[in-house]
Coordinates of C-alpha atoms and ligand atoms in Angstrom, one line a residue:
M27 CA 10.8 0.7 -17.0
R28 CA 7.3 -0.1 -15.7
K29 CA 5.0 2.6 -14.2
T30 CA 2.1 1.8 -11.9
N31 CA -0.9 4.0 -11.1
S32 CA 0.2 4.6 -7.5
G33 CA 3.3 6.5 -8.5
I34 CA 5.7 3.6 -8.4
I35 CA 8.3 3.5 -11.2
V36 CA 10.2 0.2 -11.5
L37 CA 13.5 0.5 -13.3
E38 CA 15.8 -2.2 -14.6
D39 CA 18.6 -1.7 -12.1
A40 CA 20.5 0.8 -9.9
A41 CA 22.0 2.7 -12.8
A42 CA 18.6 3.1 -14.5
L43 CA 17.2 4.2 -11.2
S44 CA 19.8 7.0 -10.8
Y45 CA 19.3 8.1 -14.4
K46 CA 15.5 8.3 -14.0
A47 CA 16.0 10.3 -10.7
A48 CA 18.3 12.7 -12.4
E49 CA 15.8 13.3 -15.2
I50 CA 13.0 14.0 -12.7
F51 CA 15.2 16.2 -10.6
V52 CA 16.3 18.3 -13.7
R53 CA 12.7 18.6 -14.9
C54 CA 11.5 19.8 -11.5
I55 CA 14.3 22.4 -11.4
S56 CA 13.3 23.9 -14.8
E57 CA 9.6 23.8 -13.9
A58 CA 10.2 25.5 -10.5
L59 CA 12.6 28.1 -11.9
S60 CA 10.1 29.0 -14.6
R61 CA 8.0 30.3 -11.7
R62 CA 10.5 31.6 -9.2
A63 CA 14.2 32.6 -8.7
Q64 CA 15.5 29.7 -6.6
F65 CA 15.0 26.0 -6.1
S66 CA 15.2 24.2 -2.7
V67 CA 16.0 20.5 -2.3
A68 CA 16.3 18.4 0.9
L69 CA 18.8 15.6 0.3
S70 CA 18.8 12.1 1.8
G71 CA 21.9 10.4 3.1
G72 CA 22.9 6.8 3.1
S73 CA 24.4 5.0 0.0
T74 CA 21.6 4.8 -2.6
P75 CA 21.8 8.5 -3.7
K76 CA 25.6 8.5 -4.3
A77 CA 25.2 7.3 -7.9
L78 CA 22.6 10.0 -8.5
F79 CA 24.8 12.8 -7.0
S80 CA 27.8 11.8 -9.2
L81 CA 25.6 11.5 -12.3
L82 CA 24.3 15.1 -11.8
V83 CA 27.8 16.4 -12.0
A84 CA 29.6 13.9 -14.3
D85 CA 27.0 13.6 -17.0
D86 CA 26.9 16.8 -19.1
S87 CA 23.4 16.1 -20.3
F88 CA 22.3 16.8 -16.7
S89 CA 25.0 19.1 -15.2
N90 CA 24.6 21.5 -18.1
K91 CA 20.9 21.9 -17.4
I92 CA 21.4 22.6 -13.7
P93 CA 21.8 26.3 -12.7
W94 CA 23.8 25.4 -9.6
D95 CA 23.8 29.0 -8.3
K96 CA 20.0 28.9 -8.1
I97 CA 19.8 25.6 -6.1
H98 CA 19.7 25.7 -2.3
F99 CA 20.8 22.4 -0.7
F100 CA 19.4 21.2 2.6
W101 CA 19.3 17.8 4.3
G102 CA 16.3 15.7 5.4
D103 CA 18.4 14.2 8.1
E104 CA 21.9 14.0 9.5
R105 CA 24.0 11.9 11.8
H106 CA 25.3 13.7 14.9
V107 CA 28.9 13.6 13.8
S108 CA 31.3 16.3 12.6
P109 CA 31.0 17.4 8.9
Q110 CA 34.4 15.8 8.3
D111 CA 33.3 12.5 9.6
E112 CA 32.8 9.7 7.0
Q113 CA 29.3 9.1 8.4
S114 CA 28.3 12.7 7.6
N115 CA 25.6 13.0 5.0
F116 CA 26.8 16.5 4.3
R117 CA 30.3 15.2 3.6
M118 CA 29.1 12.5 1.3
A119 CA 27.1 15.0 -0.8
D120 CA 29.8 17.6 -0.7
E121 CA 32.6 15.3 -1.9
I122 CA 30.5 13.7 -4.7
M123 CA 28.5 16.6 -5.9
L124 CA 28.6 20.1 -4.3
A125 CA 32.3 20.6 -4.4
Q126 CA 32.5 19.2 -7.9
A127 CA 29.8 21.6 -9.1
H128 CA 31.4 24.5 -7.2
V129 CA 28.2 25.2 -5.3
R130 CA 28.5 28.5 -3.4
A131 CA 28.7 28.2 0.4
E132 CA 25.7 30.3 0.8
N133 CA 23.6 27.8 -1.1
I134 CA 24.6 24.9 1.2
H135 CA 22.5 24.7 4.3
R136 CA 24.0 21.9 6.3
M137 CA 23.1 21.0 9.9
R138 CA 25.7 22.3 12.3
T139 CA 26.4 18.9 13.8
E140 CA 29.8 19.9 15.1
Q141 CA 27.8 21.2 18.1
S142 CA 27.8 18.7 20.9
D143 CA 24.2 19.4 22.0
S144 CA 21.9 17.6 19.4
A145 CA 18.9 19.6 20.5
K146 CA 20.7 22.8 19.7
V147 CA 21.6 21.4 16.3
A148 CA 17.9 20.8 15.6
Q149 CA 16.9 24.2 17.0
G150 CA 19.5 25.9 14.8
Y151 CA 18.4 24.1 11.7
E152 CA 14.7 25.0 12.4
K153 CA 15.8 28.7 12.7
E154 CA 17.6 28.4 9.4
L155 CA 14.5 27.0 7.7
L156 CA 12.3 29.7 9.2
E157 CA 14.7 32.4 7.9
F158 CA 15.3 30.9 4.4
F159 CA 11.6 30.2 3.8
Q160 CA 10.6 33.4 5.5
L161 CA 8.1 31.6 7.8
T162 CA 6.2 32.6 10.8
A163 CA 5.7 30.2 13.7
G164 CA 3.3 27.3 12.8
Q165 CA 4.1 27.7 9.0
L166 CA 5.7 24.8 7.2
P167 CA 8.5 25.2 4.6
V168 CA 7.7 24.0 1.1
F169 CA 10.7 22.3 -0.4
D170 CA 10.6 22.1 -4.2
F171 CA 12.2 18.6 -4.0
N172 CA 12.5 16.1 -1.2
L173 CA 14.7 13.1 -1.8
L174 CA 14.2 10.2 0.6
G175 CA 15.6 6.7 1.1
L176 CA 14.2 3.6 2.7
G177 CA 16.0 1.7 5.4
P178 CA 15.7 -2.1 5.8
D179 CA 13.8 -1.4 9.0
G180 CA 11.3 0.9 7.2
H181 CA 12.8 4.1 8.4
T182 CA 13.1 7.2 6.2
A183 CA 15.1 10.4 6.8
S184 CA 15.9 9.6 10.5
L185 CA 12.4 8.7 11.4
F186 CA 13.1 5.3 12.9
P187 CA 10.5 2.7 14.1
G188 CA 9.3 3.3 17.6
T189 CA 11.0 6.7 18.0
K190 CA 9.5 9.9 19.5
G191 CA 10.3 11.9 16.3
L192 CA 7.6 10.0 14.5
Y193 CA 4.9 11.8 16.3
E194 CA 6.3 15.3 16.3
H195 CA 3.9 17.7 14.6
N196 CA 4.9 21.1 16.0
R197 CA 8.6 21.2 15.4
L198 CA 10.2 21.4 11.9
V199 CA 13.4 19.6 13.0
V200 CA 14.1 17.3 16.0
A201 CA 17.0 15.5 17.6
N202 CA 15.6 11.9 17.5
W203 CA 17.1 9.4 19.9
V204 CA 17.7 6.1 18.1
E205 CA 18.2 3.3 20.7
K206 CA 20.1 1.0 18.3
F207 CA 22.7 3.6 17.5
Q208 CA 22.7 4.9 21.1
A209 CA 22.8 8.3 19.5
H210 CA 20.6 11.1 18.3
R211 CA 19.9 11.7 14.6
I212 CA 18.8 15.1 13.5
T213 CA 15.8 14.9 11.2
L214 CA 13.1 17.0 9.5
T215 CA 9.7 15.9 10.9
A216 CA 7.0 14.2 8.9
P217 CA 4.9 17.4 8.3
V218 CA 7.9 19.1 6.7
L219 CA 8.8 16.1 4.6
N220 CA 5.2 15.8 3.5
N221 CA 4.9 19.5 2.5
A222 CA 7.3 19.3 -0.4
D223 CA 6.1 19.9 -4.0
T224 CA 7.8 16.7 -5.2
I225 CA 8.9 13.8 -3.0
V226 CA 11.0 11.1 -4.5
F227 CA 11.9 7.8 -2.8
L228 CA 15.0 6.0 -4.2
V229 CA 15.0 2.3 -3.3
S230 CA 17.5 -0.2 -4.7
G231 CA 18.5 -3.8 -4.1
K232 CA 16.9 -7.1 -3.1
E233 CA 17.7 -6.4 0.6
K234 CA 14.9 -3.8 0.4
A235 CA 12.3 -6.0 -1.2
E236 CA 10.7 -7.3 2.0
V237 CA 10.4 -3.9 3.7
L238 CA 9.2 -2.2 0.5
Q239 CA 6.4 -4.7 0.2
K240 CA 5.4 -4.0 3.8
V241 CA 5.5 -0.2 3.4
L242 CA 3.5 -0.2 0.1
E243 CA 1.2 -3.1 0.5
G244 CA 1.2 -4.0 4.2
N245 CA -1.1 -2.8 6.9
H246 CA -0.8 0.9 7.8
Q247 CA 1.6 0.8 10.8
P248 CA 3.8 3.8 10.6
D249 CA 5.2 3.1 14.1
R250 CA 6.7 0.0 12.5
W251 CA 7.2 1.2 9.0
P252 CA 7.8 5.0 9.3
A253 CA 8.1 5.5 5.5
Q254 CA 4.3 5.0 5.6
L255 CA 4.2 8.5 7.2
I256 CA 5.1 10.0 3.8
Q257 CA 1.8 11.1 2.4
P258 CA 2.2 14.3 0.5
I259 CA 0.0 17.2 1.7
H260 CA -0.3 18.9 -1.7
G261 CA 2.7 17.6 -3.8
K262 CA 3.6 14.6 -5.8
L263 CA 5.0 11.3 -4.4
I264 CA 7.2 9.1 -6.7
W265 CA 8.6 5.8 -5.7
L266 CA 11.6 5.0 -7.9
V267 CA 12.5 1.4 -7.3
D268 CA 14.7 -1.1 -9.1
Q269 CA 13.6 -4.6 -10.2
A270 CA 15.4 -6.2 -7.3
A271 CA 13.7 -4.0 -4.7
A272 CA 10.3 -4.5 -6.4
S273 CA 10.6 -8.2 -6.6
R274 CA 8.1 -8.9 -3.8
L275 CA 5.5 -6.3 -4.8
G276 CA 2.1 -7.7 -5.7
G277 CA -0.5 -5.3 -7.2
H278 CA 1.9 -2.4 -7.3
G279 CA 5.1 -3.4 -9.0
A280 CA 6.5 -6.4 -10.7
A281 CA 3.8 -8.3 -12.5
R282 CA 3.4 -11.8 -11.1
P283 CA 3.8 -14.7 -13.7
Ligands
LIG486 C1 20.6 8.3 6.5 C2 19.5 8.5 5.5 C3 18.5 7.4 5.6 C4 18.7 6.6 4.3 C5 18.3 5.1 4.5 C6 18.6 4.3 3.3 O1 21.1 9.3 7.0 O2 21.1 7.2 6.6 O3 19.0 9.7 5.2 O4 17.2 7.7 5.8 O5 18.1 7.2 3.3 O6 18.9 4.6 5.7 O7 20.0 4.2 3.3 P1 20.7 3.4 2.1 O8 20.5 4.2 0.9 O9 22.2 3.4 2.5 O10 20.1 2.0 2.0

């Protein structure tokens, strides 16, 4: 493991990456629950977090330290598909982790994507956030933990390059039209993602090396590399990346020979 001063931790491989993420997640839970009664996490979708989710339930050294009944699970983004669909981020997390840990239904705050109107899905989720976090209009929720991924095009959550959702600063949740999918994605907006106490990016594989270098060391062009929008307002930002993904980093990551 190598740690750089800009919050990037380079791990040997994907397994070490998930293990480190699990350690950080469990530590954040115990710190937060030493101050309050419940812990809120916004999960990412895609493939990279799958190993982490299964580790949190399969490895006793983690699962035994997680008071699952005190954890409230939300999503940073979701595909506009039914919760039974194999593309569903909820379904992925439920099958691999939530159902295995017998997480109570009232602790699972999924986006109601079975609704055909994606704008209504976003409005409904915004209402759920306002109620859960007891917010008044204009206030932002403070997630204890926000897990994010990085797409090969530089997107994070469902904030894709060149999309309207990138510039939304008044809504907590939007239905973001993504041309290449000819579909809406439901996503938390950048102000909400940035308002978490701890933000952790999980980035694995050599196919992410080029975009990771651009996001971390390239010019600031969030319209092209939306992950650059993630600048915590008050919290901590940790980039967990494996060697393969870090292979093109200059000053930040892998030491050059
Ligand atoms: C989604 C995600 C998305 C994901 C990236 C990386 O719904 O797809 O939330 O933002 O984190 O696309 O995905 P991989 O981990 O599969 O590379």
